[in-house]
Amino acid sequence: MPEWLVLIIAMAAVCAVVLTITVLKQRRIGEDDDPSETPDVIEYMVMMVGVVYAIVLGLAIAGVWEARGAAEDSVRAEAQALHEVSERVRAYPEGAREQIRADVDAYVSYVVHKEWPAMAEEGQVTDRGGELLDKVRASVTDYRPADDHESQSYQPLLDQVSAADAARNTRANSMDPTLPRVVWFGLIAGAVITIGLIFTLQIRRSGRELLMAGVFSALIAFLLFLVWDFDAPFSRGISATADPFTDLFPHL
């Protein structure tokens, strides 16, 4: 099921629950009930809980967004490092140069076409990708420079391979969710409490009040879905892409 459809269903379900409870609650209220009798302390509590939950929810969104940005940065760093290897190796003779470039292209092609779908489905990088990167490292380290010009290019190439390996490890570590379960418990419990406090304000069945109650509950459902979607940078709807690889290696 597409995630946008899951979002729509979740928002509609929350709205339906809130509006149904509001309507049923209204039917049980007597005609002599006065909504102006809501104690001021209740209104103050509703306001304070709403503010506190908004801060917590905002911090959660900021946290998962930052983690997603770090995951995208690791992809760009990995692609850029491999691109530098492919370009700087021109100082080597043709045989060694073509071999290293072929190994880099094989790794990039595998990451884009094979490993990326596996990351989305299984939530982890593949062993085959690591083997191909090790082959790139071996091709670079095993070559013995023949003159000073090649020697000056040797260490920078090793540094770029190390940078690509470090970026790959960062990408692998970014597969896990950012928020622990206890935070999710707090976010969901806070959403239930915040929406539940709506009913302490004695909402009537007027169109304006019902609309605001529905929109408010749908907004919270949308923000929670947004946090959940960003919490896994490589495996959910709004995920990091392999565009840095395809941009730097268009021939693949």
PDB file of C-alpha atoms in Angstrom:
ATOM      1  CA  MET A   1       0.000   0.000   0.000  1.00  0.00           C
ATOM      2  CA  PRO A   2       1.477   3.410  -0.946  1.00  0.00           C
ATOM      3  CA  GLU A   3       2.519   5.517   2.017  1.00  0.00           C
ATOM      4  CA  TRP A   4       0.507   8.519   0.845  1.00  0.00           C
ATOM      5  CA  LEU A   5      -2.589   6.328   0.985  1.00  0.00           C
ATOM      6  CA  VAL A   6      -1.663   5.184   4.488  1.00  0.00           C
ATOM      7  CA  LEU A   7      -1.346   8.837   5.499  1.00  0.00           C
ATOM      8  CA  ILE A   8      -4.757   9.730   4.095  1.00  0.00           C
ATOM      9  CA  ILE A   9      -6.382   6.756   5.824  1.00  0.00           C
ATOM     10  CA  ALA A  10      -4.713   7.601   9.138  1.00  0.00           C
ATOM     11  CA  MET A  11      -5.766  11.258   8.986  1.00  0.00           C
ATOM     12  CA  ALA A  12      -9.318  10.325   7.987  1.00  0.00           C
ATOM     13  CA  ALA A  13      -9.523   7.742  10.771  1.00  0.00           C
ATOM     14  CA  VAL A  14      -8.359  10.214  13.429  1.00  0.00           C
ATOM     15  CA  CYS A  15     -10.834  12.831  12.201  1.00  0.00           C
ATOM     16  CA  ALA A  16     -13.648  10.287  12.183  1.00  0.00           C
ATOM     17  CA  VAL A  17     -12.888   9.168  15.737  1.00  0.00           C
ATOM     18  CA  VAL A  18     -12.698  12.720  17.075  1.00  0.00           C
ATOM     19  CA  LEU A  19     -15.865  13.875  15.331  1.00  0.00           C
ATOM     20  CA  THR A  20     -17.784  10.738  16.327  1.00  0.00           C
ATOM     21  CA  ILE A  21     -16.843  11.138  19.987  1.00  0.00           C
ATOM     22  CA  THR A  22     -17.738  14.832  19.830  1.00  0.00           C
ATOM     23  CA  VAL A  23     -21.174  14.136  18.349  1.00  0.00           C
ATOM     24  CA  LEU A  24     -21.939  11.301  20.774  1.00  0.00           C
ATOM     25  CA  LYS A  25     -20.781  13.399  23.712  1.00  0.00           C
ATOM     26  CA  GLN A  26     -22.987  16.255  22.591  1.00  0.00           C
ATOM     27  CA  ARG A  27     -26.061  14.004  22.552  1.00  0.00           C
ATOM     28  CA  ARG A  28     -25.536  13.089  26.187  1.00  0.00           C
ATOM     29  CA  ILE A  29     -25.331  16.704  27.348  1.00  0.00           C
ATOM     30  CA  GLY A  30     -28.509  18.112  28.831  1.00  0.00           C
ATOM     31  CA  GLU A  31     -30.254  21.199  27.501  1.00  0.00           C
ATOM     32  CA  ASP A  32     -29.391  23.167  30.624  1.00  0.00           C
ATOM     33  CA  ASP A  33     -25.652  22.691  30.112  1.00  0.00           C
ATOM     34  CA  ASP A  34     -23.695  25.933  29.767  1.00  0.00           C
ATOM     35  CA  PRO A  35     -20.385  25.684  27.863  1.00  0.00           C
ATOM     36  CA  SER A  36     -19.222  28.931  29.438  1.00  0.00           C
ATOM     37  CA  GLU A  37     -18.941  27.106  32.751  1.00  0.00           C
ATOM     38  CA  THR A  38     -15.676  25.467  31.715  1.00  0.00           C
ATOM     39  CA  PRO A  39     -13.213  26.280  34.528  1.00  0.00           C
ATOM     40  CA  ASP A  40     -10.389  28.618  33.631  1.00  0.00           C
ATOM     41  CA  VAL A  41      -7.890  26.119  34.979  1.00  0.00           C
ATOM     42  CA  ILE A  42      -9.022  23.597  32.356  1.00  0.00           C
ATOM     43  CA  GLU A  43      -8.406  26.064  29.556  1.00  0.00           C
ATOM     44  CA  TYR A  44      -5.000  26.866  31.015  1.00  0.00           C
ATOM     45  CA  MET A  45      -4.102  23.169  31.225  1.00  0.00           C
ATOM     46  CA  VAL A  46      -5.184  22.579  27.637  1.00  0.00           C
ATOM     47  CA  MET A  47      -3.042  25.485  26.498  1.00  0.00           C
ATOM     48  CA  MET A  48       0.022  24.359  28.450  1.00  0.00           C
ATOM     49  CA  VAL A  49      -0.231  20.726  27.330  1.00  0.00           C
ATOM     50  CA  GLY A  50      -0.626  21.857  23.734  1.00  0.00           C
ATOM     51  CA  VAL A  51       2.439  24.115  23.944  1.00  0.00           C
ATOM     52  CA  VAL A  52       4.595  21.435  25.594  1.00  0.00           C
ATOM     53  CA  TYR A  53       3.547  18.798  23.061  1.00  0.00           C
ATOM     54  CA  ALA A  54       4.169  21.190  20.176  1.00  0.00           C
ATOM     55  CA  ILE A  55       7.727  21.755  21.443  1.00  0.00           C
ATOM     56  CA  VAL A  56       8.374  18.018  21.834  1.00  0.00           C
ATOM     57  CA  LEU A  57       6.924  17.271  18.404  1.00  0.00           C
ATOM     58  CA  GLY A  58       8.971  20.059  16.842  1.00  0.00           C
ATOM     59  CA  LEU A  59      12.164  18.698  18.403  1.00  0.00           C
ATOM     60  CA  ALA A  60      11.342  15.223  17.103  1.00  0.00           C
ATOM     61  CA  ILE A  61      10.817  16.553  13.572  1.00  0.00           C
ATOM     62  CA  ALA A  62      14.047  18.536  13.767  1.00  0.00           C
ATOM     63  CA  GLY A  63      15.934  15.458  14.997  1.00  0.00           C
ATOM     64  CA  VAL A  64      14.789  13.124  12.240  1.00  0.00           C
ATOM     65  CA  TRP A  65      15.256  15.844   9.620  1.00  0.00           C
ATOM     66  CA  GLU A  66      18.838  16.382  10.772  1.00  0.00           C
ATOM     67  CA  ALA A  67      19.462  12.623  10.657  1.00  0.00           C
ATOM     68  CA  ARG A  68      18.054  12.491   7.137  1.00  0.00           C
ATOM     69  CA  GLY A  69      20.310  15.364   6.113  1.00  0.00           C
ATOM     70  CA  ALA A  70      23.328  13.551   7.556  1.00  0.00           C
ATOM     71  CA  ALA A  71      22.376  10.426   5.601  1.00  0.00           C
ATOM     72  CA  GLU A  72      22.162  12.438   2.376  1.00  0.00           C
ATOM     73  CA  ASP A  73      25.531  14.045   3.140  1.00  0.00           C
ATOM     74  CA  SER A  74      27.104  10.610   3.541  1.00  0.00           C
ATOM     75  CA  VAL A  75      25.779   9.585   0.114  1.00  0.00           C
ATOM     76  CA  ARG A  76      27.182  12.732  -1.492  1.00  0.00           C
ATOM     77  CA  ALA A  77      30.539  12.245   0.252  1.00  0.00           C
ATOM     78  CA  GLU A  78      30.757   8.639  -0.914  1.00  0.00           C
ATOM     79  CA  ALA A  79      29.895   9.503  -4.504  1.00  0.00           C
ATOM     80  CA  GLN A  80      32.286  12.468  -4.566  1.00  0.00           C
ATOM     81  CA  ALA A  81      35.168  10.413  -3.159  1.00  0.00           C
ATOM     82  CA  LEU A  82      34.694   7.711  -5.792  1.00  0.00           C
ATOM     83  CA  HIS A  83      34.451  10.352  -8.492  1.00  0.00           C
ATOM     84  CA  GLU A  84      37.763  11.816  -7.300  1.00  0.00           C
ATOM     85  CA  VAL A  85      39.354   8.372  -7.497  1.00  0.00           C
ATOM     86  CA  SER A  86      38.088   7.925 -11.034  1.00  0.00           C
ATOM     87  CA  GLU A  87      39.427  11.347 -12.089  1.00  0.00           C
ATOM     88  CA  ARG A  88      42.750  11.464 -10.240  1.00  0.00           C
ATOM     89  CA  VAL A  89      43.813   8.060 -11.477  1.00  0.00           C
ATOM     90  CA  ARG A  90      44.555   9.621 -14.872  1.00  0.00           C
ATOM     91  CA  ALA A  91      48.131  10.078 -13.660  1.00  0.00           C
ATOM     92  CA  TYR A  92      48.570   6.301 -13.844  1.00  0.00           C
ATOM     93  CA  PRO A  93      49.393   4.355 -17.007  1.00  0.00           C
ATOM     94  CA  GLU A  94      46.507   3.216 -19.159  1.00  0.00           C
ATOM     95  CA  GLY A  95      46.303  -0.362 -17.892  1.00  0.00           C
ATOM     96  CA  ALA A  96      46.152   0.529 -14.203  1.00  0.00           C
ATOM     97  CA  ARG A  97      43.930   3.540 -14.899  1.00  0.00           C
ATOM     98  CA  GLU A  98      41.311   1.558 -16.784  1.00  0.00           C
ATOM     99  CA  GLN A  99      41.327  -1.229 -14.192  1.00  0.00           C
ATOM    100  CA  ILE A 100      40.676   1.146 -11.285  1.00  0.00           C
ATOM    101  CA  ARG A 101      37.988   3.012 -13.209  1.00  0.00           C
ATOM    102  CA  ALA A 102      36.310  -0.262 -14.126  1.00  0.00           C
ATOM    103  CA  ASP A 103      36.264  -1.308 -10.471  1.00  0.00           C
ATOM    104  CA  VAL A 104      34.817   2.056  -9.424  1.00  0.00           C
ATOM    105  CA  ASP A 105      32.142   1.845 -12.131  1.00  0.00           C
ATOM    106  CA  ALA A 106      31.252  -1.703 -11.078  1.00  0.00           C
ATOM    107  CA  TYR A 107      30.812  -0.605  -7.466  1.00  0.00           C
ATOM    108  CA  VAL A 108      28.750   2.481  -8.325  1.00  0.00           C
ATOM    109  CA  SER A 109      26.547   0.520 -10.742  1.00  0.00           C
ATOM    110  CA  TYR A 110      25.918  -2.132  -8.103  1.00  0.00           C
ATOM    111  CA  VAL A 111      25.062   0.465  -5.437  1.00  0.00           C
ATOM    112  CA  VAL A 112      22.590   2.275  -7.688  1.00  0.00           C
ATOM    113  CA  HIS A 113      20.871  -0.699  -9.270  1.00  0.00           C
ATOM    114  CA  LYS A 114      21.185  -3.465  -6.680  1.00  0.00           C
ATOM    115  CA  GLU A 115      22.087  -2.218  -3.222  1.00  0.00           C
ATOM    116  CA  TRP A 116      19.722   0.738  -3.105  1.00  0.00           C
ATOM    117  CA  PRO A 117      16.566  -1.401  -3.631  1.00  0.00           C
ATOM    118  CA  ALA A 118      17.941  -3.896  -1.097  1.00  0.00           C
ATOM    119  CA  MET A 119      18.388  -1.081   1.423  1.00  0.00           C
ATOM    120  CA  ALA A 120      14.758  -0.060   0.991  1.00  0.00           C
ATOM    121  CA  GLU A 121      13.469  -3.620   1.377  1.00  0.00           C
ATOM    122  CA  GLU A 122      15.818  -5.132   3.965  1.00  0.00           C
ATOM    123  CA  GLY A 123      17.036  -2.058   5.823  1.00  0.00           C
ATOM    124  CA  GLN A 124      20.748  -2.815   5.462  1.00  0.00           C
ATOM    125  CA  VAL A 125      23.634  -2.646   3.034  1.00  0.00           C
ATOM    126  CA  THR A 126      24.794  -5.784   1.232  1.00  0.00           C
ATOM    127  CA  ASP A 127      27.975  -7.800   1.625  1.00  0.00           C
ATOM    128  CA  ARG A 128      28.485  -7.711  -2.132  1.00  0.00           C
ATOM    129  CA  GLY A 129      28.768  -3.919  -2.055  1.00  0.00           C
ATOM    130  CA  GLY A 130      31.501  -4.150   0.563  1.00  0.00           C
ATOM    131  CA  GLU A 131      33.354  -6.703  -1.531  1.00  0.00           C
ATOM    132  CA  LEU A 132      33.265  -4.444  -4.590  1.00  0.00           C
ATOM    133  CA  LEU A 133      34.583  -1.503  -2.574  1.00  0.00           C
ATOM    134  CA  ASP A 134      37.360  -3.705  -1.216  1.00  0.00           C
ATOM    135  CA  LYS A 135      38.247  -4.513  -4.807  1.00  0.00           C
ATOM    136  CA  VAL A 136      38.563  -0.798  -5.550  1.00  0.00           C
ATOM    137  CA  ARG A 137      40.819  -0.413  -2.539  1.00  0.00           C
ATOM    138  CA  ALA A 138      42.954  -3.362  -3.629  1.00  0.00           C
ATOM    139  CA  SER A 139      43.341  -1.980  -7.153  1.00  0.00           C
ATOM    140  CA  VAL A 140      44.549   1.341  -5.764  1.00  0.00           C
ATOM    141  CA  THR A 141      46.843   0.017  -3.041  1.00  0.00           C
ATOM    142  CA  ASP A 142      48.400  -2.787  -5.079  1.00  0.00           C
ATOM    143  CA  TYR A 143      49.722  -0.473  -7.774  1.00  0.00           C
ATOM    144  CA  ARG A 144      53.335   0.600  -7.336  1.00  0.00           C
ATOM    145  CA  PRO A 145      54.068   4.120  -8.597  1.00  0.00           C
ATOM    146  CA  ALA A 146      56.751   4.191 -11.254  1.00  0.00           C
ATOM    147  CA  ASP A 147      57.862   7.828 -10.868  1.00  0.00           C
ATOM    148  CA  ASP A 148      57.470  10.905  -8.669  1.00  0.00           C
ATOM    149  CA  HIS A 149      54.397  12.117 -10.521  1.00  0.00           C
ATOM    150  CA  GLU A 150      52.548   8.858  -9.846  1.00  0.00           C
ATOM    151  CA  SER A 151      53.830   8.823  -6.265  1.00  0.00           C
ATOM    152  CA  GLN A 152      52.290  12.237  -5.637  1.00  0.00           C
ATOM    153  CA  SER A 153      48.908  10.881  -6.771  1.00  0.00           C
ATOM    154  CA  TYR A 154      49.134   7.643  -4.785  1.00  0.00           C
ATOM    155  CA  GLN A 155      48.427   8.928  -1.257  1.00  0.00           C
ATOM    156  CA  PRO A 156      45.531  11.229  -2.276  1.00  0.00           C
ATOM    157  CA  LEU A 157      43.919   8.265  -4.027  1.00  0.00           C
ATOM    158  CA  LEU A 158      44.226   6.198  -0.856  1.00  0.00           C
ATOM    159  CA  ASP A 159      42.673   9.056   1.120  1.00  0.00           C
ATOM    160  CA  GLN A 160      39.706   9.211  -1.254  1.00  0.00           C
ATOM    161  CA  VAL A 161      39.160   5.451  -1.014  1.00  0.00           C
ATOM    162  CA  SER A 162      39.231   5.737   2.785  1.00  0.00           C
ATOM    163  CA  ALA A 163      36.743   8.610   2.594  1.00  0.00           C
ATOM    164  CA  ALA A 164      34.416   6.508   0.436  1.00  0.00           C
ATOM    165  CA  ASP A 165      34.680   3.612   2.886  1.00  0.00           C
ATOM    166  CA  ALA A 166      33.926   5.891   5.848  1.00  0.00           C
ATOM    167  CA  ALA A 167      30.938   7.388   4.019  1.00  0.00           C
ATOM    168  CA  ARG A 168      29.656   3.904   3.226  1.00  0.00           C
ATOM    169  CA  ASN A 169      29.889   2.959   6.897  1.00  0.00           C
ATOM    170  CA  THR A 170      27.995   6.111   7.817  1.00  0.00           C
ATOM    171  CA  ARG A 171      25.331   5.216   5.264  1.00  0.00           C
ATOM    172  CA  ALA A 172      25.058   1.737   6.764  1.00  0.00           C
ATOM    173  CA  ASN A 173      24.681   3.155  10.281  1.00  0.00           C
ATOM    174  CA  SER A 174      21.984   5.564   9.071  1.00  0.00           C
ATOM    175  CA  MET A 175      19.694   2.670   8.185  1.00  0.00           C
ATOM    176  CA  ASP A 176      18.491   2.286  11.773  1.00  0.00           C
ATOM    177  CA  PRO A 177      15.638   4.474  13.083  1.00  0.00           C
ATOM    178  CA  THR A 178      16.740   7.660  14.812  1.00  0.00           C
ATOM    179  CA  LEU A 179      14.105   7.849  17.555  1.00  0.00           C
ATOM    180  CA  PRO A 180      14.045   5.195  20.309  1.00  0.00           C
ATOM    181  CA  ARG A 181      10.809   3.460  21.241  1.00  0.00           C
ATOM    182  CA  VAL A 182      10.391   5.410  24.462  1.00  0.00           C
ATOM    183  CA  VAL A 183      10.277   8.646  22.433  1.00  0.00           C
ATOM    184  CA  TRP A 184       7.629   7.160  20.159  1.00  0.00           C
ATOM    185  CA  PHE A 185       5.623   6.178  23.233  1.00  0.00           C
ATOM    186  CA  GLY A 186       5.805   9.771  24.439  1.00  0.00           C
ATOM    187  CA  LEU A 187       4.812  11.192  21.062  1.00  0.00           C
ATOM    188  CA  ILE A 188       1.797   8.905  20.682  1.00  0.00           C
ATOM    189  CA  ALA A 189       0.699   9.295  24.310  1.00  0.00           C
ATOM    190  CA  GLY A 190       1.080  13.063  23.996  1.00  0.00           C
ATOM    191  CA  ALA A 191      -1.034  13.077  20.849  1.00  0.00           C
ATOM    192  CA  VAL A 192      -3.797  11.101  22.577  1.00  0.00           C
ATOM    193  CA  ILE A 193      -3.726  13.396  25.602  1.00  0.00           C
ATOM    194  CA  THR A 194      -3.647  16.567  23.516  1.00  0.00           C
ATOM    195  CA  ILE A 195      -6.564  15.483  21.332  1.00  0.00           C
ATOM    196  CA  GLY A 196      -8.420  14.141  24.360  1.00  0.00           C
ATOM    197  CA  LEU A 197      -8.235  17.510  26.084  1.00  0.00           C
ATOM    198  CA  ILE A 198     -10.331  18.928  23.245  1.00  0.00           C
ATOM    199  CA  PHE A 199     -13.367  17.276  24.796  1.00  0.00           C
ATOM    200  CA  THR A 200     -12.884  19.112  28.100  1.00  0.00           C
ATOM    201  CA  LEU A 201     -13.712  22.372  26.324  1.00  0.00           C
ATOM    202  CA  GLN A 202     -17.318  21.295  25.718  1.00  0.00           C
ATOM    203  CA  ILE A 203     -17.219  21.484  21.928  1.00  0.00           C
ATOM    204  CA  ARG A 204     -20.657  21.831  20.374  1.00  0.00           C
ATOM    205  CA  ARG A 205     -21.857  20.376  17.071  1.00  0.00           C
ATOM    206  CA  SER A 206     -21.531  23.622  15.157  1.00  0.00           C
ATOM    207  CA  GLY A 207     -19.802  23.364  11.810  1.00  0.00           C
ATOM    208  CA  ARG A 208     -16.973  25.667  12.805  1.00  0.00           C
ATOM    209  CA  GLU A 209     -16.106  23.771  15.982  1.00  0.00           C
ATOM    210  CA  LEU A 210     -16.319  20.376  14.329  1.00  0.00           C
ATOM    211  CA  LEU A 211     -14.133  21.592  11.463  1.00  0.00           C
ATOM    212  CA  MET A 212     -11.464  22.915  13.803  1.00  0.00           C
ATOM    213  CA  ALA A 213     -11.483  19.719  15.872  1.00  0.00           C
ATOM    214  CA  GLY A 214     -11.101  17.606  12.746  1.00  0.00           C
ATOM    215  CA  VAL A 215      -8.349  19.769  11.250  1.00  0.00           C
ATOM    216  CA  PHE A 216      -6.442  19.832  14.530  1.00  0.00           C
ATOM    217  CA  SER A 217      -6.507  16.059  14.929  1.00  0.00           C
ATOM    218  CA  ALA A 218      -5.587  15.544  11.256  1.00  0.00           C
ATOM    219  CA  LEU A 219      -2.639  17.909  11.648  1.00  0.00           C
ATOM    220  CA  ILE A 220      -1.256  15.923  14.573  1.00  0.00           C
ATOM    221  CA  ALA A 221      -1.694  12.687  12.624  1.00  0.00           C
ATOM    222  CA  PHE A 222       0.142  14.218   9.654  1.00  0.00           C
ATOM    223  CA  LEU A 223       3.056  15.444  11.802  1.00  0.00           C
ATOM    224  CA  LEU A 224       3.425  12.043  13.470  1.00  0.00           C
ATOM    225  CA  PHE A 225       3.444  10.400  10.048  1.00  0.00           C
ATOM    226  CA  LEU A 226       6.086  12.888   8.929  1.00  0.00           C
ATOM    227  CA  VAL A 227       8.300  11.988  11.886  1.00  0.00           C
ATOM    228  CA  TRP A 228       7.823   8.273  11.173  1.00  0.00           C
ATOM    229  CA  ASP A 229       8.654   8.713   7.492  1.00  0.00           C
ATOM    230  CA  PHE A 230      11.824  10.745   8.110  1.00  0.00           C
ATOM    231  CA  ASP A 231      12.928   8.343  10.856  1.00  0.00           C
ATOM    232  CA  ALA A 232      14.228   5.853   8.244  1.00  0.00           C
ATOM    233  CA  PRO A 233      16.179   7.916   5.663  1.00  0.00           C
ATOM    234  CA  PHE A 234      16.631   5.104   3.113  1.00  0.00           C
ATOM    235  CA  SER A 235      13.611   2.839   3.379  1.00  0.00           C
ATOM    236  CA  ARG A 236      10.411   4.913   3.434  1.00  0.00           C
ATOM    237  CA  GLY A 237       8.481   7.250   1.183  1.00  0.00           C
ATOM    238  CA  ILE A 238      10.490  10.481   1.521  1.00  0.00           C
ATOM    239  CA  SER A 239      13.865   8.741   1.410  1.00  0.00           C
ATOM    240  CA  ALA A 240      17.365   9.733   0.411  1.00  0.00           C
ATOM    241  CA  THR A 241      18.101   8.880  -3.202  1.00  0.00           C
ATOM    242  CA  ALA A 242      21.113   7.691  -5.167  1.00  0.00           C
ATOM    243  CA  ASP A 243      21.119  10.873  -7.281  1.00  0.00           C
ATOM    244  CA  PRO A 244      24.675  11.882  -6.239  1.00  0.00           C
ATOM    245  CA  PHE A 245      25.961   8.662  -7.832  1.00  0.00           C
ATOM    246  CA  THR A 246      23.958   9.071 -11.026  1.00  0.00           C
ATOM    247  CA  ASP A 247      24.924  12.744 -11.299  1.00  0.00           C
ATOM    248  CA  LEU A 248      28.654  12.071 -11.010  1.00  0.00           C
ATOM    249  CA  PHE A 249      28.590   8.854 -13.041  1.00  0.00           C
ATOM    250  CA  PRO A 250      26.021   9.579 -15.770  1.00  0.00           C
ATOM    251  CA  HIS A 251      27.459   6.913 -18.069  1.00  0.00           C
ATOM    252  CA  LEU A 252      26.191   4.243 -15.660  1.00  0.00           C
TER     253      LEU A 252
END
